[in-house]
Amino acid sequence: MKQRDYSFTFGQALSQVHILEQFPLPATILEDSGAIPSQGILLVCDTNTEYIAKKIRGSQNLPLCVLECGEAGKCWTSIERIITAAKSAGLGRDGLFVGIGGGVITDMTSFAASVYMRGARLCLISTTLLGMVDAAVGGKTGFDLLGIKNLAGTFFPASHIYMPMDALKTLPSGEWKSGMAELIKTAVLDSAICNEVSRAETQVSLDKLKALGPVSIANGIPSALGELIERAVLVKGRIVEADPKEQGTERALLNLGHTFGHALEAAAGLGKLSHGEAVAWGMVRSCELGLALGITPENRAREITEIIAAYDYETAAPHPAMKDAAFFMQALAGDKKKKAGKLTFVVPDAQRAVLVSADRIEPQFLEQIIKGELQH
Amino acid sequence: MKQRDYSFTFGQALSQVHILEQFPLPATILEDSGAIPSQGILLVCDTNTEYIAKKIRGSQNLPLCVLECGEAGKCWTSIERIITAAKSAGLGRDGLFVGIGGGVITDMTSFAASVYMRGARLCLISTTLLGMVDAAVGGKTGFDLLGIKNLAGTFFPASHIYMPMDALKTLPSGEWKSGMAELIKTAVLDSAICNEVSRAETQVSLDKLKALGPVSIANGIPSALGELIERAVLVKGRIVEADPKEQGTERALLNLGHTFGHALEAAAGLGKLSHGEAVAWGMVRSCELGLALGITPENRAREITEIIAAYDYETAAPHPAMKDAAFFMQALAGDKKKKAGKLTFVVPDAQRAVLVSADRIEPQFLEQIIKGELQH
């Protein structure tokens, strides 16, 4: 495949995405970032992506920080390990952090780079489907605290984000599943949010996802998937450009399925459910909410729910991993996107999605939705 | 005294400084910040400023987070305590953090606010001379890590910074001393860096500081001191406006005395020496370096050193608190303002100060300076 490059401007930061076949070479990363070896460079990965980091490093003696993998390690202790490794590697504030992995590693490496001496250089190598279509693009960084996902974080876009298709060749099935949910979300939103790039032939659509079906990579990455990833990057990038710090309503649309999803992740115990599984389930709940409010047409809700089921996600409520509805409601009430103490939900409408303030919704009604007690 | 207000634009952020007689009321703080009570508000102070926080709070039941005082508590544990208190107090991302104290408290509260849900609202009430003339203005936040001052931090200017002169009435003598060093630094730099506001009659000058002498506040705050504080705020604010993230050379001038000073603080053990004592000693070393390089005229170096001695700071090298020259040199080499692996020093010239790259300086020569072994 030919390399494709996209440039985005997030606030004052320029962020370039490179979708390519193979892993980038250290020389390319250094040159792209404008860093020189004497300023210091640190590779960060987890035990899952260590083999990729070592492949990239090749015979060069670049310092490497290997973290435990998984959401449970998305905590201050890991951030401190990254910072300690950076200091040992002699990084100055013009030193370069290179995060190699999925969303957990890129979020944490980005956070560490954003606070290290008040901000160092940052490149990311996104190695999972979820990372490519969502986490790695847009500048959100963070780690979990007090059992709340990304309670601490910053906005700090990487200057360069590499998405090597080769990384997907060894992606475990759970990771595929986690990523597909964000692609489905993009398909629901696509026509909505950036008309400029929204032509039917390139759009991430529910029809295309239906045609693709659960991914088999026995014969390499399907070209249709590569195109969908590329398109998802563009959609996400343009939305974030319009609202880099989520101060308006544009970027908030990307939270479709996430308000319910994050609360489910917390209620299940952080790290027990994949982000994608939680978001997929959350999108079904958003459809139910939209149906009840008269915002989501019945056929639209059915189409979205069917494709989520087709990709083998749990669609029924209550979710089997949800231990306690009261804890779920508490997590929901603590959602960090609250404004003036009010929650906001994103629900699909006929074409795309809209924001709905929780003013319009009784808590008891939400509880019925998550418990599956809603009478249709 | 009449309230004076200054507005600064640091990058995309607007920061307003209010120099006033009495502590601001909660209603004023809320109104200025644009926050409403339902978004949540948290006061942060230390055991030294708790009485001020309680005075400000009055009969209102506002949540208060009280930290241990001093540099030793400037660590992640304290940041986590602030964030935990904010979550308990129900702050959303539009909630308001109010830091009440000296530089340690305002730096940490600002850091916590900058990462809480990726950035909340922030006001500061600066209660020390050092905080007023330096730490509280300009958006630098941070905490110490791995024994390095502010190794982790962000740029996050408070929207409103209050400087109540009443807070100075109970300032311990050590705190006066710590603040005066930054005023002396301002006097060395003043004519240099913002001609717009640099007229002899308003300038912070060495002559004025000589006339003021070590501060006695038995009869209230001398009006000359109030004017110097005001002027120092203006000088610092204008310099930061020109270079908010210290990417150019403008803001770097504010590091006069700090390269040597931070290394001394680290070598003495963080928190053992006040920041001001370390900076004052560092300025004398900068004069010696400037003299040796032919940049600082002899009479200028003498004048600066004399005023530092007049305010009862240690001027001789080695500093009595410096336990180990090798450790000092190592701390110096790890300075976070290094660029491309190179240290930069700020040294006074005839009028003001200039930046000197360590390229021009042998490490052995620096070691002679800090050991007091330099032959004049």
Coordinates of C-alpha atoms in Angstrom, one line a residue, chain B residues 47-227:
Chain B
T47 CA -1.2 24.6 57.3
N48 CA 0.3 28.0 57.2
T49 CA -2.4 29.6 55.1
E50 CA -5.3 27.6 56.6
Y51 CA -6.3 30.6 58.7
I52 CA -6.5 32.8 55.6
A53 CA -8.5 30.2 53.7
K54 CA -10.9 30.0 56.7
K55 CA -11.1 33.8 56.8
I56 CA -12.0 33.9 53.1
R57 CA -14.5 31.1 53.5
G58 CA -16.2 32.9 56.3
S59 CA -19.5 31.3 57.3
Q60 CA -19.9 29.5 53.9
N61 CA -19.5 25.8 53.8
L62 CA -16.9 25.6 51.0
P63 CA -14.8 22.4 50.8
L64 CA -11.2 23.0 51.9
C65 CA -8.1 20.8 51.2
V66 CA -5.3 21.5 53.7
L67 CA -1.8 20.3 52.7
E68 CA 1.4 20.1 54.7
C69 CA 3.5 23.2 54.2
G70 CA 6.9 23.4 52.6
E71 CA 8.8 22.2 49.6
A72 CA 9.0 18.6 50.9
G73 CA 5.3 18.3 50.3
K74 CA 5.5 19.5 46.7
C75 CA 5.0 15.9 45.4
W76 CA 2.5 13.7 43.5
T77 CA 0.9 12.6 46.8
S78 CA -0.2 16.2 47.4
I79 CA -1.5 16.5 43.8
E80 CA -3.5 13.4 44.3
R81 CA -4.9 14.7 47.5
I82 CA -6.1 17.9 45.7
I83 CA -7.6 15.9 42.9
T84 CA -9.3 13.5 45.4
A85 CA -10.7 16.5 47.3
A86 CA -12.0 18.0 44.1
K87 CA -13.8 14.8 43.1
S88 CA -15.3 14.5 46.6
A89 CA -16.4 18.1 46.4
G90 CA -18.2 17.2 43.1
L91 CA -16.2 19.5 40.8
G92 CA -16.9 19.0 37.1
R93 CA -14.5 20.1 34.5
D94 CA -16.1 23.6 34.8
G95 CA -15.5 23.5 38.6
L96 CA -13.2 26.0 40.3
F97 CA -9.9 25.4 42.1
V98 CA -8.8 28.3 44.4
G99 CA -5.2 28.0 45.5
I100 CA -4.4 30.0 48.6
G101 CA -0.8 30.3 49.7
G102 CA 2.8 30.8 48.5
G103 CA 4.5 29.3 45.4
V104 CA 4.3 25.7 46.5
I105 CA 0.5 25.8 47.0
T106 CA -0.2 27.9 43.9
D107 CA 2.1 25.8 41.7
M108 CA 0.5 22.5 42.9
T109 CA -3.1 23.8 42.8
S110 CA -2.5 25.1 39.3
F111 CA -1.0 21.7 38.2
A112 CA -4.0 19.8 39.7
A113 CA -6.5 22.1 38.0
S114 CA -4.6 21.8 34.7
V115 CA -4.9 18.0 34.6
Y116 CA -8.3 17.6 36.4
M117 CA -10.6 16.2 33.7
R118 CA -8.0 17.8 31.3
G119 CA -8.4 21.3 32.7
A120 CA -10.7 23.0 35.1
R121 CA -11.1 26.7 36.2
L122 CA -8.4 28.2 38.4
C123 CA -8.0 31.3 40.6
L124 CA -5.1 32.0 42.9
I125 CA -4.7 34.0 46.1
S126 CA -1.0 34.7 46.5
T127 CA -0.1 35.2 50.1
T128 CA 3.7 35.5 50.1
L129 CA 6.1 38.1 48.7
L130 CA 7.8 35.5 46.5
G131 CA 4.4 34.3 45.2
M132 CA 3.4 37.8 44.3
V133 CA 6.6 38.9 42.6
D134 CA 7.2 35.6 40.8
A135 CA 5.5 32.3 41.3
A136 CA 1.8 33.2 41.0
V137 CA 2.1 35.1 37.7
G138 CA 2.9 33.5 34.3
G139 CA 1.2 30.1 34.2
K140 CA 4.0 27.8 35.2
T141 CA 2.7 24.9 37.3
G142 CA 4.5 21.9 38.8
F143 CA 5.7 19.6 41.5
D144 CA 9.0 18.0 42.4
L145 CA 10.0 14.5 41.2
L146 CA 13.2 12.4 41.5
G147 CA 14.6 15.2 43.7
I148 CA 14.3 17.7 40.8
K149 CA 12.3 20.9 41.2
N150 CA 9.2 21.0 39.1
L151 CA 10.3 18.1 36.9
A152 CA 6.6 17.6 36.2
G153 CA 4.5 20.6 35.3
T154 CA 2.3 22.4 32.8
F155 CA 1.7 25.9 31.5
F156 CA -1.8 26.8 32.8
P157 CA -2.3 30.5 33.7
A158 CA -4.9 31.2 36.4
S159 CA -7.8 33.4 35.1
H160 CA -7.6 35.6 38.3
I161 CA -4.7 36.1 40.7
Y162 CA -5.4 38.1 43.9
M163 CA -2.6 39.6 45.9
P164 CA -4.0 40.9 49.2
M165 CA -1.5 43.0 51.1
D166 CA -3.1 41.9 54.3
A167 CA -1.5 38.5 53.8
L168 CA 1.9 40.1 54.1
K169 CA 1.2 41.4 57.6
T170 CA 1.8 38.0 59.1
L171 CA 4.5 36.8 56.8
P172 CA 7.4 35.1 58.7
S173 CA 10.9 36.7 58.2
G174 CA 12.2 33.7 56.2
E175 CA 9.4 34.3 53.7
W176 CA 10.4 38.0 53.4
K177 CA 13.9 37.0 52.7
S178 CA 12.9 34.4 50.1
G179 CA 10.8 37.0 48.2
M180 CA 13.3 39.8 48.2
A181 CA 15.7 37.8 46.1
E182 CA 13.2 37.8 43.2
L183 CA 12.7 41.5 43.7
I184 CA 16.5 42.0 43.4
K185 CA 16.4 39.9 40.2
T186 CA 13.7 42.1 38.8
A187 CA 15.7 45.1 39.6
V188 CA 18.7 43.7 37.6
L189 CA 16.5 42.9 34.7
D190 CA 14.0 45.7 34.7
S191 CA 15.5 48.2 32.4
A192 CA 16.3 45.3 30.1
I193 CA 13.2 43.7 29.1
C194 CA 10.2 45.8 28.6
N195 CA 11.1 49.2 27.5
E196 CA 7.4 50.0 27.1
V197 CA 7.0 50.0 30.8
S198 CA 10.5 50.9 31.8
R199 CA 10.7 54.5 33.0
A200 CA 13.2 55.3 35.7
E201 CA 10.5 56.6 38.1
T202 CA 8.5 53.4 38.2
Q203 CA 11.4 50.9 37.7
V204 CA 12.4 48.4 40.3
S205 CA 15.9 49.6 40.7
L206 CA 18.8 48.5 42.9
D207 CA 18.8 52.0 44.4
K208 CA 15.2 51.7 45.4
L209 CA 15.9 48.4 47.0
K210 CA 18.9 49.8 48.8
A211 CA 16.7 52.6 50.1
L212 CA 14.0 50.2 51.3
G213 CA 16.4 47.9 53.2
P214 CA 15.3 44.7 54.9
V215 CA 11.6 45.0 55.4
S216 CA 10.1 45.9 58.8
I217 CA 6.3 45.7 58.8
A218 CA 5.8 46.7 62.4
N219 CA 4.0 49.8 61.1
G220 CA 2.2 48.1 58.2
I221 CA 3.4 47.4 54.6
P222 CA 5.7 50.2 53.4
S223 CA 4.1 51.9 50.4
A224 CA 7.4 51.7 48.6
L225 CA 7.2 47.9 48.8
G226 CA 3.6 47.9 47.5
E227 CA 4.8 49.8 44.5

